[in-house]
């Protein structure tokens, strides 16, 4: 997904992201379902989070409507900060190790759009490049985005 692109815009002329058969749309829907399942969870445990993407040095997580990016270099961080500013997202934390931001209210579909832009800006990957997104519910429970329900992405 192109940073700032809406889910209804065309993806570089290949297929409409709004088209149900588009790989980007399928992955965006799957990610939105993962976020919605996380947001709908009653009494989120202190460690409950959705790990969207991680490398050896950096991580992108979603926690109760807040996007956390940690361990990225200064250039990547600046791109994410510009994206957050341009979209008028609320900065929750701006620390040495990480950067956190959110919409005024959590929304799985809108947050999936933000995630698509962030993974491209921070990790140079698209929705379709995400191998797995995992919700860490507690110390003993992890749920993959492929396990959420029986529906196809």
PDB file of C-alpha atoms in Angstrom:
ATOM      1  CA  UNK A   1       0.000   0.000   0.000  1.00  0.00           C
ATOM      2  CA  UNK A   2       1.284   3.446  -0.841  1.00  0.00           C
ATOM      3  CA  UNK A   3       1.643   5.664   2.246  1.00  0.00           C
ATOM      4  CA  UNK A   4      -1.427   7.858   2.540  1.00  0.00           C
ATOM      5  CA  UNK A   5      -3.393   5.828   0.023  1.00  0.00           C
ATOM      6  CA  UNK A   6      -6.954   5.023   0.939  1.00  0.00           C
ATOM      7  CA  UNK A   7      -8.226   1.486   0.654  1.00  0.00           C
ATOM      8  CA  UNK A   8     -10.454   2.558  -2.246  1.00  0.00           C
ATOM      9  CA  UNK A   9      -7.673   3.970  -4.414  1.00  0.00           C
ATOM     10  CA  UNK A  10      -5.888   1.972  -7.085  1.00  0.00           C
ATOM     11  CA  UNK A  11      -2.648   0.250  -6.187  1.00  0.00           C
ATOM     12  CA  UNK A  12      -0.106   1.533  -8.709  1.00  0.00           C
ATOM     13  CA  UNK A  13      -2.456   0.727 -11.577  1.00  0.00           C
ATOM     14  CA  UNK A  14      -2.501  -3.031 -10.955  1.00  0.00           C
ATOM     15  CA  UNK A  15      -5.780  -3.707  -9.158  1.00  0.00           C
ATOM     16  CA  UNK A  16      -8.192  -1.692  -7.096  1.00  0.00           C
ATOM     17  CA  UNK A  17      -7.470  -2.115  -3.418  1.00  0.00           C
ATOM     18  CA  UNK A  18     -11.241  -1.933  -2.964  1.00  0.00           C
ATOM     19  CA  UNK A  19     -11.595  -4.983  -5.217  1.00  0.00           C
ATOM     20  CA  UNK A  20     -12.272  -8.002  -3.031  1.00  0.00           C
ATOM     21  CA  UNK A  21      -9.845 -10.082  -5.088  1.00  0.00           C
ATOM     22  CA  UNK A  22      -6.955  -7.669  -4.606  1.00  0.00           C
ATOM     23  CA  UNK A  23      -4.155  -9.177  -2.482  1.00  0.00           C
ATOM     24  CA  UNK A  24      -3.743  -5.804  -0.761  1.00  0.00           C
ATOM     25  CA  UNK A  25      -7.442  -5.641   0.087  1.00  0.00           C
ATOM     26  CA  UNK A  26      -7.437  -9.214   1.397  1.00  0.00           C
ATOM     27  CA  UNK A  27      -4.454  -8.506   3.656  1.00  0.00           C
ATOM     28  CA  UNK A  28      -5.958  -5.182   4.782  1.00  0.00           C
ATOM     29  CA  UNK A  29      -9.202  -6.961   5.678  1.00  0.00           C
ATOM     30  CA  UNK A  30      -7.308  -9.637   7.593  1.00  0.00           C
ATOM     31  CA  UNK A  31      -5.340  -6.978   9.497  1.00  0.00           C
ATOM     32  CA  UNK A  32      -8.525  -5.002  10.251  1.00  0.00           C
ATOM     33  CA  UNK A  33     -10.088  -8.199  11.654  1.00  0.00           C
ATOM     34  CA  UNK A  34      -7.008  -8.774  13.826  1.00  0.00           C
ATOM     35  CA  UNK A  35      -7.227  -5.205  15.150  1.00  0.00           C
ATOM     36  CA  UNK A  36     -10.997  -5.484  15.725  1.00  0.00           C
ATOM     37  CA  UNK A  37     -10.560  -8.777  17.607  1.00  0.00           C
ATOM     38  CA  UNK A  38      -7.913  -7.124  19.781  1.00  0.00           C
ATOM     39  CA  UNK A  39     -10.090  -4.053  20.418  1.00  0.00           C
ATOM     40  CA  UNK A  40     -13.128  -6.221  21.224  1.00  0.00           C
ATOM     41  CA  UNK A  41     -11.256  -8.284  23.780  1.00  0.00           C
ATOM     42  CA  UNK A  42     -12.694  -7.673  27.236  1.00  0.00           C
ATOM     43  CA  UNK A  43     -10.300  -6.541  29.922  1.00  0.00           C
ATOM     44  CA  UNK A  44      -7.136  -6.388  27.854  1.00  0.00           C
ATOM     45  CA  UNK A  45      -4.290  -7.927  29.778  1.00  0.00           C
ATOM     46  CA  UNK A  46      -1.358  -5.650  30.525  1.00  0.00           C
ATOM     47  CA  UNK A  47       0.762  -7.405  27.926  1.00  0.00           C
ATOM     48  CA  UNK A  48      -1.930  -7.788  25.239  1.00  0.00           C
ATOM     49  CA  UNK A  49      -0.716  -6.436  21.903  1.00  0.00           C
ATOM     50  CA  UNK A  50      -0.748  -7.132  18.183  1.00  0.00           C
ATOM     51  CA  UNK A  51       2.731  -7.580  16.740  1.00  0.00           C
ATOM     52  CA  UNK A  52       2.321  -6.309  13.188  1.00  0.00           C
ATOM     53  CA  UNK A  53       5.936  -6.610  12.070  1.00  0.00           C
ATOM     54  CA  UNK A  54       9.341  -7.061  13.622  1.00  0.00           C
ATOM     55  CA  UNK A  55      12.950  -7.435  12.631  1.00  0.00           C
ATOM     56  CA  UNK A  56      15.977  -8.200  14.775  1.00  0.00           C
ATOM     57  CA  UNK A  57      16.256  -4.541  15.784  1.00  0.00           C
ATOM     58  CA  UNK A  58      12.825  -2.941  15.269  1.00  0.00           C
ATOM     59  CA  UNK A  59       9.207  -3.674  16.043  1.00  0.00           C
ATOM     60  CA  UNK A  60       5.773  -2.335  15.155  1.00  0.00           C
ATOM     61  CA  UNK A  61       2.942  -3.132  17.555  1.00  0.00           C
ATOM     62  CA  UNK A  62      -0.683  -2.135  17.980  1.00  0.00           C
ATOM     63  CA  UNK A  63      -1.963  -1.882  21.563  1.00  0.00           C
ATOM     64  CA  UNK A  64      -5.562  -0.900  22.310  1.00  0.00           C
ATOM     65  CA  UNK A  65      -5.725   1.512  19.375  1.00  0.00           C
ATOM     66  CA  UNK A  66      -2.191   2.874  19.704  1.00  0.00           C
ATOM     67  CA  UNK A  67       0.515   2.246  17.093  1.00  0.00           C
ATOM     68  CA  UNK A  68       4.018   1.743  18.562  1.00  0.00           C
ATOM     69  CA  UNK A  69       7.159   1.782  16.433  1.00  0.00           C
ATOM     70  CA  UNK A  70      10.421   1.037  18.236  1.00  0.00           C
ATOM     71  CA  UNK A  71      14.023   0.470  17.229  1.00  0.00           C
ATOM     72  CA  UNK A  72      13.946   2.266  13.858  1.00  0.00           C
ATOM     73  CA  UNK A  73      16.694   4.594  12.688  1.00  0.00           C
ATOM     74  CA  UNK A  74      16.297   8.381  12.670  1.00  0.00           C
ATOM     75  CA  UNK A  75      15.464   8.620   8.949  1.00  0.00           C
ATOM     76  CA  UNK A  76      12.640   6.090   9.259  1.00  0.00           C
ATOM     77  CA  UNK A  77      11.364   7.777  12.377  1.00  0.00           C
ATOM     78  CA  UNK A  78      11.275  11.151  10.607  1.00  0.00           C
ATOM     79  CA  UNK A  79       9.204   9.647   7.749  1.00  0.00           C
ATOM     80  CA  UNK A  80       6.750   8.173  10.239  1.00  0.00           C
ATOM     81  CA  UNK A  81       6.547  11.459  12.144  1.00  0.00           C
ATOM     82  CA  UNK A  82       5.769  13.323   8.889  1.00  0.00           C
ATOM     83  CA  UNK A  83       3.062  10.749   8.067  1.00  0.00           C
ATOM     84  CA  UNK A  84       1.535  11.127  11.552  1.00  0.00           C
ATOM     85  CA  UNK A  85       1.615  14.912  11.288  1.00  0.00           C
ATOM     86  CA  UNK A  86       0.122  14.955   7.784  1.00  0.00           C
ATOM     87  CA  UNK A  87      -2.752  12.687   8.897  1.00  0.00           C
ATOM     88  CA  UNK A  88      -3.332  14.695  12.092  1.00  0.00           C
ATOM     89  CA  UNK A  89      -2.871  11.627  14.276  1.00  0.00           C
ATOM     90  CA  UNK A  90      -2.337  12.122  17.990  1.00  0.00           C
ATOM     91  CA  UNK A  91       1.201  11.519  19.277  1.00  0.00           C
ATOM     92  CA  UNK A  92       0.993   9.472  22.473  1.00  0.00           C
ATOM     93  CA  UNK A  93       4.692   8.953  23.137  1.00  0.00           C
ATOM     94  CA  UNK A  94       7.806  10.455  21.602  1.00  0.00           C
ATOM     95  CA  UNK A  95      10.735   8.857  23.378  1.00  0.00           C
ATOM     96  CA  UNK A  96      14.304   7.896  22.664  1.00  0.00           C
ATOM     97  CA  UNK A  97      13.488   4.252  21.940  1.00  0.00           C
ATOM     98  CA  UNK A  98      10.094   4.567  20.277  1.00  0.00           C
ATOM     99  CA  UNK A  99       7.260   6.589  18.872  1.00  0.00           C
ATOM    100  CA  UNK A 100       3.534   5.997  19.499  1.00  0.00           C
ATOM    101  CA  UNK A 101       0.451   7.543  17.896  1.00  0.00           C
ATOM    102  CA  UNK A 102      -3.262   6.969  17.393  1.00  0.00           C
ATOM    103  CA  UNK A 103      -6.527   8.162  15.866  1.00  0.00           C
ATOM    104  CA  UNK A 104      -8.905  10.045  18.144  1.00  0.00           C
ATOM    105  CA  UNK A 105     -10.720   6.726  18.623  1.00  0.00           C
ATOM    106  CA  UNK A 106      -9.586   3.196  17.743  1.00  0.00           C
ATOM    107  CA  UNK A 107     -11.034   1.755  14.541  1.00  0.00           C
ATOM    108  CA  UNK A 108      -9.814  -1.544  13.066  1.00  0.00           C
ATOM    109  CA  UNK A 109     -10.279  -0.575   9.404  1.00  0.00           C
ATOM    110  CA  UNK A 110      -8.788   2.915   9.750  1.00  0.00           C
ATOM    111  CA  UNK A 111      -5.936   1.580  11.868  1.00  0.00           C
ATOM    112  CA  UNK A 112      -5.253  -1.130   9.266  1.00  0.00           C
ATOM    113  CA  UNK A 113      -4.829   1.655   6.692  1.00  0.00           C
ATOM    114  CA  UNK A 114      -2.353   3.410   8.999  1.00  0.00           C
ATOM    115  CA  UNK A 115      -0.528   0.109   9.520  1.00  0.00           C
ATOM    116  CA  UNK A 116      -0.204  -0.384   5.770  1.00  0.00           C
ATOM    117  CA  UNK A 117       1.505   2.969   5.439  1.00  0.00           C
ATOM    118  CA  UNK A 118       3.707   2.431   8.504  1.00  0.00           C
ATOM    119  CA  UNK A 119       5.034  -0.983   7.474  1.00  0.00           C
ATOM    120  CA  UNK A 120       5.933   0.467   4.100  1.00  0.00           C
ATOM    121  CA  UNK A 121       7.570   3.565   5.582  1.00  0.00           C
ATOM    122  CA  UNK A 122       9.412   1.759   8.372  1.00  0.00           C
ATOM    123  CA  UNK A 123      10.178  -1.653   6.911  1.00  0.00           C
ATOM    124  CA  UNK A 124       9.689  -1.263   3.142  1.00  0.00           C
ATOM    125  CA  UNK A 125       7.083  -4.035   3.055  1.00  0.00           C
ATOM    126  CA  UNK A 126       3.458  -4.036   1.912  1.00  0.00           C
ATOM    127  CA  UNK A 127       0.417  -5.745   3.398  1.00  0.00           C
ATOM    128  CA  UNK A 128       1.043  -8.690   1.109  1.00  0.00           C
ATOM    129  CA  UNK A 129       4.601  -9.029   2.417  1.00  0.00           C
ATOM    130  CA  UNK A 130       3.503  -9.522   6.025  1.00  0.00           C
ATOM    131  CA  UNK A 131       4.124 -13.174   6.839  1.00  0.00           C
ATOM    132  CA  UNK A 132       2.137 -13.230  10.027  1.00  0.00           C
ATOM    133  CA  UNK A 133       0.525 -10.818  12.424  1.00  0.00           C
ATOM    134  CA  UNK A 134       0.133 -12.181  15.934  1.00  0.00           C
ATOM    135  CA  UNK A 135      -1.900 -10.953  18.858  1.00  0.00           C
ATOM    136  CA  UNK A 136      -0.117 -11.710  22.105  1.00  0.00           C
ATOM    137  CA  UNK A 137      -3.074 -12.010  24.469  1.00  0.00           C
ATOM    138  CA  UNK A 138      -1.129 -13.012  27.555  1.00  0.00           C
ATOM    139  CA  UNK A 139       2.013 -14.920  28.495  1.00  0.00           C
ATOM    140  CA  UNK A 140       0.564 -18.217  27.268  1.00  0.00           C
ATOM    141  CA  UNK A 141      -1.779 -17.209  24.404  1.00  0.00           C
ATOM    142  CA  UNK A 142      -0.915 -15.970  20.935  1.00  0.00           C
ATOM    143  CA  UNK A 143      -3.413 -15.744  18.074  1.00  0.00           C
ATOM    144  CA  UNK A 144      -2.265 -15.502  14.456  1.00  0.00           C
ATOM    145  CA  UNK A 145      -4.254 -13.348  12.073  1.00  0.00           C
ATOM    146  CA  UNK A 146      -4.846 -16.520  10.062  1.00  0.00           C
ATOM    147  CA  UNK A 147      -6.586 -18.149  13.038  1.00  0.00           C
ATOM    148  CA  UNK A 148      -9.127 -15.430  13.799  1.00  0.00           C
ATOM    149  CA  UNK A 149     -12.022 -17.010  12.003  1.00  0.00           C
ATOM    150  CA  UNK A 150     -12.869 -19.389   9.219  1.00  0.00           C
ATOM    151  CA  UNK A 151     -13.467 -16.603   6.693  1.00  0.00           C
ATOM    152  CA  UNK A 152     -10.975 -16.211   3.895  1.00  0.00           C
ATOM    153  CA  UNK A 153      -8.995 -12.989   4.012  1.00  0.00           C
TER     154      UNK A 153
END
